[in-house]
PDB file of C-alpha atoms in Angstrom:
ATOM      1  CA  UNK A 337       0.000   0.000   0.000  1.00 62.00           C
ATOM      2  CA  UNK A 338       1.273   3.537  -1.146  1.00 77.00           C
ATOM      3  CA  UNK A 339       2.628   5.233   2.285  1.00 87.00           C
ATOM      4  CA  UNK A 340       0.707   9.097   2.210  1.00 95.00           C
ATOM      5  CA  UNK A 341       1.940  10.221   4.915  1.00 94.00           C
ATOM      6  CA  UNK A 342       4.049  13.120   3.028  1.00 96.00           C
ATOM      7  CA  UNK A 343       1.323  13.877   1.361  1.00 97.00           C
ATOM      8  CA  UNK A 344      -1.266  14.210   4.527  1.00 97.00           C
ATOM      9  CA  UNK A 345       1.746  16.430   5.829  1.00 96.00           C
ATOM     10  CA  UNK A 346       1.464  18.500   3.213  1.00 98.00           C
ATOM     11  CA  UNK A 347      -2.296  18.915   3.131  1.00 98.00           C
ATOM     12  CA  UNK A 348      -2.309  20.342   6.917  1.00 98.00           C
ATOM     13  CA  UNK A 349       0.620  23.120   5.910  1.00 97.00           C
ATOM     14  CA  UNK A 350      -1.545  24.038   3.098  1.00 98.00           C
ATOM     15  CA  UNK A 351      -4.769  23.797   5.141  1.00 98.00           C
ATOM     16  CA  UNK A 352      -2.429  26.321   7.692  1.00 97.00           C
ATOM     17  CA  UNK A 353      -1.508  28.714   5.195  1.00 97.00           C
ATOM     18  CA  UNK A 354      -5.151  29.075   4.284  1.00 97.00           C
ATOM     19  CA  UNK A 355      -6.874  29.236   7.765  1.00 97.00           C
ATOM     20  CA  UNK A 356      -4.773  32.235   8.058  1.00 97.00           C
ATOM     21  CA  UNK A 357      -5.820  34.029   4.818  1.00 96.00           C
ATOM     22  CA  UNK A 358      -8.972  32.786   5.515  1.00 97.00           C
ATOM     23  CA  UNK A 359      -9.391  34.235   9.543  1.00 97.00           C
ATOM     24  CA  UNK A 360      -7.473  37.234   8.472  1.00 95.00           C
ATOM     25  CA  UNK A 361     -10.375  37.948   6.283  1.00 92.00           C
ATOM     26  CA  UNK A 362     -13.369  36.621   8.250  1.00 95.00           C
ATOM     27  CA  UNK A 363     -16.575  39.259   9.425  1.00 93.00           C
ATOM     28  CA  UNK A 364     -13.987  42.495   7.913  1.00 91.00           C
ATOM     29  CA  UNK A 365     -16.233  45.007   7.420  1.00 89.00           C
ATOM     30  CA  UNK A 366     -14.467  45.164   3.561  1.00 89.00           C
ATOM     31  CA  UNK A 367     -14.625  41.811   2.515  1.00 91.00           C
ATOM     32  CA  UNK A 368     -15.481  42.108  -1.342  1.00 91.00           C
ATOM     33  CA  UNK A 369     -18.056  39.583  -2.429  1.00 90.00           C
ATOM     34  CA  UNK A 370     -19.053  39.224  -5.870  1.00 87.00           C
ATOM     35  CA  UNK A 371     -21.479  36.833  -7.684  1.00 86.00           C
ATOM     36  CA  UNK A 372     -20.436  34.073  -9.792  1.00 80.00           C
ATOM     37  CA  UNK A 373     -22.151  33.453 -13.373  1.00 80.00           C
ATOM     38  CA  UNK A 374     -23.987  30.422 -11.435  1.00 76.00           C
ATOM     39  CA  UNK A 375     -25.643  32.999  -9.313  1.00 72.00           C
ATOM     40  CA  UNK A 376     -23.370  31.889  -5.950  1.00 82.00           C
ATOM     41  CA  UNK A 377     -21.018  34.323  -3.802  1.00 83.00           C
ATOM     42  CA  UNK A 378     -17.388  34.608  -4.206  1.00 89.00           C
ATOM     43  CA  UNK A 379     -15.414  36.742  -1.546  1.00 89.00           C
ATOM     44  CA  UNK A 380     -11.767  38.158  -1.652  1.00 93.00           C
ATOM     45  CA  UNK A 381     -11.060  35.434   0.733  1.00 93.00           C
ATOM     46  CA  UNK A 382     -11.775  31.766  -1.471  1.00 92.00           C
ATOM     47  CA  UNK A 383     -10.449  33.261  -4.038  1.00 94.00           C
ATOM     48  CA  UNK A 384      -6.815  33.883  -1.844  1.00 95.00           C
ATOM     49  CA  UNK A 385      -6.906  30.835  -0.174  1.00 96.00           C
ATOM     50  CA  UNK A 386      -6.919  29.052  -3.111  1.00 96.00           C
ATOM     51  CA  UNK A 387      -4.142  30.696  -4.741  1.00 97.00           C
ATOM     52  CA  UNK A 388      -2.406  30.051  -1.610  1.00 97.00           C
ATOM     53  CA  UNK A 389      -2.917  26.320  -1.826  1.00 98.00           C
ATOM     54  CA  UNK A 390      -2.580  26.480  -5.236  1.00 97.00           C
ATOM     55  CA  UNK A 391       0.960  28.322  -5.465  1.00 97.00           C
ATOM     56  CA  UNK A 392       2.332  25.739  -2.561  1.00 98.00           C
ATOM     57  CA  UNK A 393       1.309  22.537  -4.577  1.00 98.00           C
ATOM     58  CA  UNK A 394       3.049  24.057  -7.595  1.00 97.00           C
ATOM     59  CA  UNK A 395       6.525  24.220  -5.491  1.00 97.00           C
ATOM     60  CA  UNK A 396       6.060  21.132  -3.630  1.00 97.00           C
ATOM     61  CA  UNK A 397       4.253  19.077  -6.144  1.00 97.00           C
ATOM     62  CA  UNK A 398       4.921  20.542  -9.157  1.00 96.00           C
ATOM     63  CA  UNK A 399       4.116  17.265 -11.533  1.00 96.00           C
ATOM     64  CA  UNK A 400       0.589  17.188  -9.772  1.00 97.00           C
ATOM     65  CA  UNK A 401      -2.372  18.042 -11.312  1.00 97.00           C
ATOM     66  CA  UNK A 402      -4.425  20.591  -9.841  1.00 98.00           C
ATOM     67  CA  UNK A 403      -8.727  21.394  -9.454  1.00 97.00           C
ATOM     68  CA  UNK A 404      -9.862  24.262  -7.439  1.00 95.00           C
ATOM     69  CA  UNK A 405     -13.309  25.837  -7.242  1.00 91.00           C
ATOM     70  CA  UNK A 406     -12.253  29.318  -8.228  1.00 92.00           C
ATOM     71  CA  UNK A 407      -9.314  28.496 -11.176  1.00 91.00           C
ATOM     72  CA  UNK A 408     -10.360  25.381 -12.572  1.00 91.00           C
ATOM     73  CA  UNK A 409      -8.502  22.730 -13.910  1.00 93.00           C
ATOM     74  CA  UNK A 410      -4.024  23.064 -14.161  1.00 94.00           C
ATOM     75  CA  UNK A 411      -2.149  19.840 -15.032  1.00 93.00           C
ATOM     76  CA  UNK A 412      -2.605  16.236 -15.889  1.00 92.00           C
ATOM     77  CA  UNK A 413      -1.330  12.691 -14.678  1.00 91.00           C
ATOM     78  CA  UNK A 414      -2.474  10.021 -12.469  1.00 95.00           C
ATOM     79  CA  UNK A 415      -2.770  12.682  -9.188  1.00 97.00           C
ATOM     80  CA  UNK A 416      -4.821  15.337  -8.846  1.00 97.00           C
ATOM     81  CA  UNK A 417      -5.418  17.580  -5.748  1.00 98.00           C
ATOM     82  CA  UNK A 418      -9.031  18.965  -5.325  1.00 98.00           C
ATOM     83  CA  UNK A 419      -9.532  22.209  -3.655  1.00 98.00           C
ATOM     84  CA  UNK A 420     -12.221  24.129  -2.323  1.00 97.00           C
ATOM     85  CA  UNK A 421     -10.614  27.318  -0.954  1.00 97.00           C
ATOM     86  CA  UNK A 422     -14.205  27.997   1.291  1.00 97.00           C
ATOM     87  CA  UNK A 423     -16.629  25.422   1.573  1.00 96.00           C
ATOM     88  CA  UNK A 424     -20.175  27.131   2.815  1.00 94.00           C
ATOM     89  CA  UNK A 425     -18.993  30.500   1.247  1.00 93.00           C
ATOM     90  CA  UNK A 426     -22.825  31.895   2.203  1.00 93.00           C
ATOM     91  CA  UNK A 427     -21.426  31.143   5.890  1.00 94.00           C
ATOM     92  CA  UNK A 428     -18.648  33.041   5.600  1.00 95.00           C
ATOM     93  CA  UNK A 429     -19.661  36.037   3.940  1.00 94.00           C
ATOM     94  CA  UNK A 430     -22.740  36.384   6.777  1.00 94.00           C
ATOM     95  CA  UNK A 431     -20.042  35.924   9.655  1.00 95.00           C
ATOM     96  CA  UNK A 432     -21.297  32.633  10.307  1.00 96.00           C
ATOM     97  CA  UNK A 433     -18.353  30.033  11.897  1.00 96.00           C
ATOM     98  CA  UNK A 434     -19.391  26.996   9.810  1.00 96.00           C
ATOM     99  CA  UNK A 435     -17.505  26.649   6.756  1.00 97.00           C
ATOM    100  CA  UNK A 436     -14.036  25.038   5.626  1.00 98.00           C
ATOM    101  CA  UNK A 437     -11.218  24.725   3.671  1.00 98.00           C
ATOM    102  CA  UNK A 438     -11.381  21.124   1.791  1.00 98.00           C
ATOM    103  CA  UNK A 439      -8.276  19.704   0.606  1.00 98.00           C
ATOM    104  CA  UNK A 440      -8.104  16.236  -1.075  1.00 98.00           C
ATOM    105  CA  UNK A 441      -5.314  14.582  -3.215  1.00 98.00           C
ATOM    106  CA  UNK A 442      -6.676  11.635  -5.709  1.00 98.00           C
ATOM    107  CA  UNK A 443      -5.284   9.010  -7.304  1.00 97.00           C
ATOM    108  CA  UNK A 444      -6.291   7.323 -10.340  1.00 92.00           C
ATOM    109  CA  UNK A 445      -7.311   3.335 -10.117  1.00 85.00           C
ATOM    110  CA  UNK A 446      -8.808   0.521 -11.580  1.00 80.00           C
ATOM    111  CA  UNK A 447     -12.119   2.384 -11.748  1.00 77.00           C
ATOM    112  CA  UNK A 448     -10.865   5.994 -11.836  1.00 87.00           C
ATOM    113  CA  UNK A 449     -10.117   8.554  -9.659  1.00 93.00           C
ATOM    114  CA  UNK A 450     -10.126   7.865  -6.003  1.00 96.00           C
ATOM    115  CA  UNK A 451      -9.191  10.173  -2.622  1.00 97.00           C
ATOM    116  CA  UNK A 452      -6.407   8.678  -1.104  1.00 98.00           C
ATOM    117  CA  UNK A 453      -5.946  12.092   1.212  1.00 98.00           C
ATOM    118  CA  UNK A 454      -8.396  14.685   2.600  1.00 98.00           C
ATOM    119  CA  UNK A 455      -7.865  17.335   5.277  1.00 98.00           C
ATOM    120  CA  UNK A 456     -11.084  19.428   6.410  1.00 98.00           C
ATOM    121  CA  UNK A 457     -10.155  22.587   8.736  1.00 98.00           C
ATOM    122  CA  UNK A 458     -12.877  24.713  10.092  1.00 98.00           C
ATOM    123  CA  UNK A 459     -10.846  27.457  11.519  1.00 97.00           C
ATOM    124  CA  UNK A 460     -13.656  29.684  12.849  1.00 97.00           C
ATOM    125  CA  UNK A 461     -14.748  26.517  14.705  1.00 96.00           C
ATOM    126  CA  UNK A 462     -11.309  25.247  15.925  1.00 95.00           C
ATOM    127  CA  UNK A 463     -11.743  21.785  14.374  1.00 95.00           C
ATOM    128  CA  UNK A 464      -9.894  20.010  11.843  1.00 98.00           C
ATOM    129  CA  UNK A 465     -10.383  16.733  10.393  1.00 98.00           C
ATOM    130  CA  UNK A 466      -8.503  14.543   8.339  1.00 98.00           C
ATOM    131  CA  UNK A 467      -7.429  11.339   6.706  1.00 98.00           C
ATOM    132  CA  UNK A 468      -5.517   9.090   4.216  1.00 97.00           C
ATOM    133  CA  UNK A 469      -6.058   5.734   2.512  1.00 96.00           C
ATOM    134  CA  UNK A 470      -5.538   3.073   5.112  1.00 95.00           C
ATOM    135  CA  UNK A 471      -4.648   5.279   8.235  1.00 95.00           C
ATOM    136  CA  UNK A 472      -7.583   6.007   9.553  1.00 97.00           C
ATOM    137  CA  UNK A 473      -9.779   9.058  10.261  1.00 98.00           C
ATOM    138  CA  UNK A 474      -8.712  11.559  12.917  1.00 98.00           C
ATOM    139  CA  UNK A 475      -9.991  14.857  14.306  1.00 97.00           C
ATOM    140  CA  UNK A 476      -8.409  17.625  16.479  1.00 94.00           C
ATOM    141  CA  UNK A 477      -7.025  21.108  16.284  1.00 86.00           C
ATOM    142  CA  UNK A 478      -3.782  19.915  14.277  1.00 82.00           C
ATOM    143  CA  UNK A 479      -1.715  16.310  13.764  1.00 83.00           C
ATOM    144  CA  UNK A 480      -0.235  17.209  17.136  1.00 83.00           C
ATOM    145  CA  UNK A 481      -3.437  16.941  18.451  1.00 85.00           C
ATOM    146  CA  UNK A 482      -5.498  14.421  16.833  1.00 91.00           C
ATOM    147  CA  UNK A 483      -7.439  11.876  18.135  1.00 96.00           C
ATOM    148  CA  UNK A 484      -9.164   8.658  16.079  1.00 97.00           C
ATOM    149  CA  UNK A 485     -12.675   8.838  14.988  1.00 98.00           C
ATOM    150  CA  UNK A 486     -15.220   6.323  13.866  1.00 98.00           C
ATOM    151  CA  UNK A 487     -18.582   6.460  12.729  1.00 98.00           C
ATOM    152  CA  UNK A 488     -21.768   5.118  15.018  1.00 98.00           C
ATOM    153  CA  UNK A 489     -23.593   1.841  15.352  1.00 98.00           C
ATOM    154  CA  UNK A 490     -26.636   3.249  14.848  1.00 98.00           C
ATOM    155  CA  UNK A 491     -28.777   0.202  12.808  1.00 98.00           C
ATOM    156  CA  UNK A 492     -32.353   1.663  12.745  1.00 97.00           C
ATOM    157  CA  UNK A 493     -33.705   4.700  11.333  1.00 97.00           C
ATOM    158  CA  UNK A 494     -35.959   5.091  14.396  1.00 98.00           C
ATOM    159  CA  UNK A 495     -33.015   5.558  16.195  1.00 98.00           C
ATOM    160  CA  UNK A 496     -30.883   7.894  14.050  1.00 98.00           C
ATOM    161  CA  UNK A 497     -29.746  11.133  13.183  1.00 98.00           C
ATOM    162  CA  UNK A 498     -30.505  12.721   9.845  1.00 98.00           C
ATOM    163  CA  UNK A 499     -28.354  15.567   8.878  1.00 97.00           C
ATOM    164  CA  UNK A 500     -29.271  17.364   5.208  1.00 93.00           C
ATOM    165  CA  UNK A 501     -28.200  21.504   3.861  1.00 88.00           C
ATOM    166  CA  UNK A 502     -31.872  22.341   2.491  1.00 86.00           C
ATOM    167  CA  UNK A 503     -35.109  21.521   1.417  1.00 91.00           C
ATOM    168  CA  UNK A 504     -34.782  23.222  -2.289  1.00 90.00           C
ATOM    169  CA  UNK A 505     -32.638  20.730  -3.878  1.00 90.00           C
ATOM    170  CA  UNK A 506     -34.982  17.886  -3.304  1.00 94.00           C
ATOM    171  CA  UNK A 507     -37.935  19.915  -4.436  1.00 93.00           C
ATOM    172  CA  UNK A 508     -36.484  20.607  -7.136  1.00 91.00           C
ATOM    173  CA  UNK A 509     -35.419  16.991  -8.494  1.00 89.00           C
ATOM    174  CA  UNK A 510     -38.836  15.920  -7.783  1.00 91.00           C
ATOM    175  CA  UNK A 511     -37.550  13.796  -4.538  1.00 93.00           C
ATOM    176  CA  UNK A 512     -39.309  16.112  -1.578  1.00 94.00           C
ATOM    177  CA  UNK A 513     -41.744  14.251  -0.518  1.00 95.00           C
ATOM    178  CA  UNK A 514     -39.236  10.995  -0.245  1.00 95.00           C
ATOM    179  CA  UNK A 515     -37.178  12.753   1.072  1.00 96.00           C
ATOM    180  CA  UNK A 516     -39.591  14.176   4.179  1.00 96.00           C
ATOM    181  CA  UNK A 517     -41.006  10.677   4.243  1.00 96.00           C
ATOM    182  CA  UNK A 518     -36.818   9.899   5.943  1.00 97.00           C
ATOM    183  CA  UNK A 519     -37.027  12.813   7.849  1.00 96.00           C
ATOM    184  CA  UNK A 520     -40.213  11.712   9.735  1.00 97.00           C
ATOM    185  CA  UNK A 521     -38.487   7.768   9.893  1.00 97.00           C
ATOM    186  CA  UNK A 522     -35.677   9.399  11.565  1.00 98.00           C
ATOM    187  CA  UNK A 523     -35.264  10.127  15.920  1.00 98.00           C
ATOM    188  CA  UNK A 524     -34.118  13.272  14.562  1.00 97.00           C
ATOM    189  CA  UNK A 525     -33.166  15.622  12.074  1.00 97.00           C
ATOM    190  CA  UNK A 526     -30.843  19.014  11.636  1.00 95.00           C
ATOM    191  CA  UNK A 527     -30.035  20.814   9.062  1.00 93.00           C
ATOM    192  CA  UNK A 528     -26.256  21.352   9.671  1.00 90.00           C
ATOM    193  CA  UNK A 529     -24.948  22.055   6.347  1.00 85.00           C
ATOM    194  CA  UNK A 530     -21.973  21.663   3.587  1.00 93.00           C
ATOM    195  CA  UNK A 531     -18.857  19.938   5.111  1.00 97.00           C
ATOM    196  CA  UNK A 532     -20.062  19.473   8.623  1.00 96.00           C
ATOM    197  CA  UNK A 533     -22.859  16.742   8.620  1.00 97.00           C
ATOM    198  CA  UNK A 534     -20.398  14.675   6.548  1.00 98.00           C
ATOM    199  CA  UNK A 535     -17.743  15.056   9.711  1.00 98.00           C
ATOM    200  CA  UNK A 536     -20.261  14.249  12.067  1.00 98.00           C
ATOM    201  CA  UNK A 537     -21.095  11.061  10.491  1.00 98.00           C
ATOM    202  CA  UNK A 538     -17.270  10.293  10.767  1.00 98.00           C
ATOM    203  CA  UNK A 539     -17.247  11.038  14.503  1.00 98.00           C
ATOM    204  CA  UNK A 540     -20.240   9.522  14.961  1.00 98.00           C
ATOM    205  CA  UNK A 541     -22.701  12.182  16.634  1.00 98.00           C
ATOM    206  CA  UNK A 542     -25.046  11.784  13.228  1.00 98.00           C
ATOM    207  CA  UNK A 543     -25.522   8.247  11.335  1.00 98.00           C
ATOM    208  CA  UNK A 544     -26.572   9.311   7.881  1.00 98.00           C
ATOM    209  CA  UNK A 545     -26.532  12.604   5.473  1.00 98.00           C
ATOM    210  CA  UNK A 546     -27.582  13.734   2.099  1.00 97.00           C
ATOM    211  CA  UNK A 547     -27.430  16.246  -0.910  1.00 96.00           C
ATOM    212  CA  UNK A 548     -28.841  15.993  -3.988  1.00 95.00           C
ATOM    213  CA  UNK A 549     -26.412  18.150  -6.235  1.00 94.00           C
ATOM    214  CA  UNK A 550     -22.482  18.834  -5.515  1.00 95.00           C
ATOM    215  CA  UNK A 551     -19.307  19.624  -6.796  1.00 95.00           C
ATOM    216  CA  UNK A 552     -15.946  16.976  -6.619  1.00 97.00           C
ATOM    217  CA  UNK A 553     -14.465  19.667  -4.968  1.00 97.00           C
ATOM    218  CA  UNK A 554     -17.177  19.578  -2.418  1.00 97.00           C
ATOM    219  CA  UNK A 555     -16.422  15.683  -1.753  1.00 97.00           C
ATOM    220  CA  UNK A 556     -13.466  14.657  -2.343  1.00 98.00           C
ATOM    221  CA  UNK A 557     -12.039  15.897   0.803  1.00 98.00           C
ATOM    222  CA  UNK A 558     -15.192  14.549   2.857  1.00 98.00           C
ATOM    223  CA  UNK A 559     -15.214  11.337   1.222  1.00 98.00           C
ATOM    224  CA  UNK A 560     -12.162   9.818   2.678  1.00 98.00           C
ATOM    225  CA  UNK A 561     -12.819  10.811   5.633  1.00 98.00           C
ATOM    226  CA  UNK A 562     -16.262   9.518   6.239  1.00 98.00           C
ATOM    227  CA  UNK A 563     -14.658   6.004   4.452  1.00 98.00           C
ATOM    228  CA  UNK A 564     -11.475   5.877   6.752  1.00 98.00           C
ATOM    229  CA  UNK A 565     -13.839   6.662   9.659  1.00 98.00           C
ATOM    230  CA  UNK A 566     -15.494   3.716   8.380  1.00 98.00           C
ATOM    231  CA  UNK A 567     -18.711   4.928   7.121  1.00 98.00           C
ATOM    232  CA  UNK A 568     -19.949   4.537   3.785  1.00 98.00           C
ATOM    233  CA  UNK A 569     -19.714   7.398   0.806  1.00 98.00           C
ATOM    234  CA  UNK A 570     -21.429   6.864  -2.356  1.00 97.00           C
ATOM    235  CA  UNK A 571     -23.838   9.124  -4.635  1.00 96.00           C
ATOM    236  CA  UNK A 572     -27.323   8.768  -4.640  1.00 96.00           C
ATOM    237  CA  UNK A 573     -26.906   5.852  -7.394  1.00 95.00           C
ATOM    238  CA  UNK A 574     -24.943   4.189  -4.843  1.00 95.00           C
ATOM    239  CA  UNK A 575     -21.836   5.020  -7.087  1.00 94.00           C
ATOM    240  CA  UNK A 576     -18.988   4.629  -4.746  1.00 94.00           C
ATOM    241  CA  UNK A 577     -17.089   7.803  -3.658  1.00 95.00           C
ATOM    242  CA  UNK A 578     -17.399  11.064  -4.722  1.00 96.00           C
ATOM    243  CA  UNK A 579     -18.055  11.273  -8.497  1.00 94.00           C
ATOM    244  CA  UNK A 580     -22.446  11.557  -8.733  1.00 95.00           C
ATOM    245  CA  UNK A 581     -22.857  14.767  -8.268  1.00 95.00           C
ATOM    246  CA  UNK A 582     -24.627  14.766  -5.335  1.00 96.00           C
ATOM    247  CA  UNK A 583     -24.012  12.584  -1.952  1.00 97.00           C
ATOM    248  CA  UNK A 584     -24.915   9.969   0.507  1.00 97.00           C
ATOM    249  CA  UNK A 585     -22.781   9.433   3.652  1.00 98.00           C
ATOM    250  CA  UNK A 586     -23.853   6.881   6.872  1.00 98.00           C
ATOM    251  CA  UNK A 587     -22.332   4.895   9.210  1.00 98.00           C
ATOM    252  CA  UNK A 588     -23.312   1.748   6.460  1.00 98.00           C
ATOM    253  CA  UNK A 589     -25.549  -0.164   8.567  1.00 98.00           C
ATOM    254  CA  UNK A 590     -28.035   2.382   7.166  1.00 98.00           C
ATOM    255  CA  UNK A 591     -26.650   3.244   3.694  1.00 98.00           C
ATOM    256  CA  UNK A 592     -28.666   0.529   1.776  1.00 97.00           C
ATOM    257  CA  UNK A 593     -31.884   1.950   3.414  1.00 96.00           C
ATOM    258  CA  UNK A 594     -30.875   5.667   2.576  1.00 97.00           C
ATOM    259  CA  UNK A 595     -30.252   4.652  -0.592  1.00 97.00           C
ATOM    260  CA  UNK A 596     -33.374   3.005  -1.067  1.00 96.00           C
ATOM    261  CA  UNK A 597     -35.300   5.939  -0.168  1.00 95.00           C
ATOM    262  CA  UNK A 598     -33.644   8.802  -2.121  1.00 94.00           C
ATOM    263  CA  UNK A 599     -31.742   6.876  -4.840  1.00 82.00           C
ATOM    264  CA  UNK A 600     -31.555   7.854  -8.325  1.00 62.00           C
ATOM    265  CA  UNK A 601     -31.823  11.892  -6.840  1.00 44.00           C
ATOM    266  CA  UNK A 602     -29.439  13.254  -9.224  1.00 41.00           C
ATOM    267  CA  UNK A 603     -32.002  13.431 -12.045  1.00 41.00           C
ATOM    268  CA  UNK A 604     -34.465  16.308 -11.944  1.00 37.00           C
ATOM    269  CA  UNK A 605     -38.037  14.754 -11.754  1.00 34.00           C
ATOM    270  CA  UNK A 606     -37.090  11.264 -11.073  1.00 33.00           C
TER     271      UNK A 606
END
């Protein structure tokens, strides 16, 4: 097995350098924000956290590949890094703690591209999560600090925790009223939002989550750290890992049941 411990190393500087763009930056009463042709925010800060990350990969990794939310696509080969400089931008730009810096390295496989690496920080929260193919799933303020995590063994939906972003996404592929149908099956439901229900399933304080329409760069990171925690990560087609557009994470007791009520999400009017 491929040792990525270098690489994990690497993740957490970048995930540094960015925190501090990104803090530097967070409730200033100057912050520019515009809007993005797909009618969502942009701020000063995503866009300088990712050329942080971005200019660091190029010096310490400079045969890698590179995809970032706010510049795209740089490089080809068999290892790409996957950025998002800001993850719950909205968040951010409303002085609202819960957002992230996402920062995943993939490999390409048998059946395509795979995370091998993700780090999560949450800077305004003072958590950090992270993992790497085969060494487990950790959380804490830094490496230094870090401490295992695993997802729950929660096996009924009368006993677990449903965490989802909104109700608009469903409406609009035609899934609400499956999707409410979970929410009542659940003990209870909360709508956390972007990166964070995805950790708690990891740590284990909610047993299932789902979106119906994401970015890789929203996943990547996420994914291999809800599969090292041992959970389950697929896409609403039960595609594993994070390539459907859209996402369903559990502790895997309950994924085939999750599945079974949303699946097939990702088409509008299915």
């Amino acid at each position: 097995m491929a040792d990525y411990h270098d690489d994990l190393r690497l993740a957490h500087a970048l995930a540094d350098a960015a925190d501090a763009a990104t803090m530097a930056r967070f409730r200033a009463l100057d912050l520019k924000v515009e809007t993005k042709p797909d009618m969502t925010p942009v701020s000063e800060a995503d866009r300088a956290a990712e050329e942080l990350i971005r200019a660091g990969l190029q010096e310490e990794r400079p045969g890698d590949a590179i995809l970032g939310e706010e510049y795209g696509v740089e490089g080809t080969g068999p290892r790409r890094w996957v950025i998002d400089p800001i993850d719950g931008t909205k968040n951010y730009v409303r002085g609202v703690p819960v957002w992230a810096t996402l920062i995943a390295l993939m490999e390409e496989g048998e059946t395509g591209f795979e995370p091998v690496v993700g780090v999560v920080s949450a800077p305004a929260l003072g958590r950090r999560w992270w993992a790497a193919k085969g060494l487990g799933a950790f959380t804490g303020t830094g490496p230094a600090s870090g401490s295992r995590i695993g997802v729950s063994q929660v096996a009924s939906l009368a006993d677990a925790s449903f965490a989802y972003s909104s109700l608009s996404g469903w409406e609009e592929r035609g899934k609400l009223d499956a999707f409410l149908d979970l929410t009542r099956a659940c003990w209870r439901t909360r709508a956390y939002g972007d990166f964070w229900p995805y950790m708690m399933v990891a740590e284990g304080t909610v047993d299932l989550c789902a979106e119906p329409e994401l970015s890789l760069w929203d996943m990547a990171a996420v994914a291999i750290v809800v599969q090292e925690a041992g959970g389950s990560y697929t896409g609403l087609d039960g595609r594993p890992g994070p390539h459907s557009g859209n996402a369903a994470a559990s502790n895997g007791l309950l994924h085939e049941e999750l599945l079974g009520r949303l699946g097939s999400a990702g088409t509008p009017g299915a």
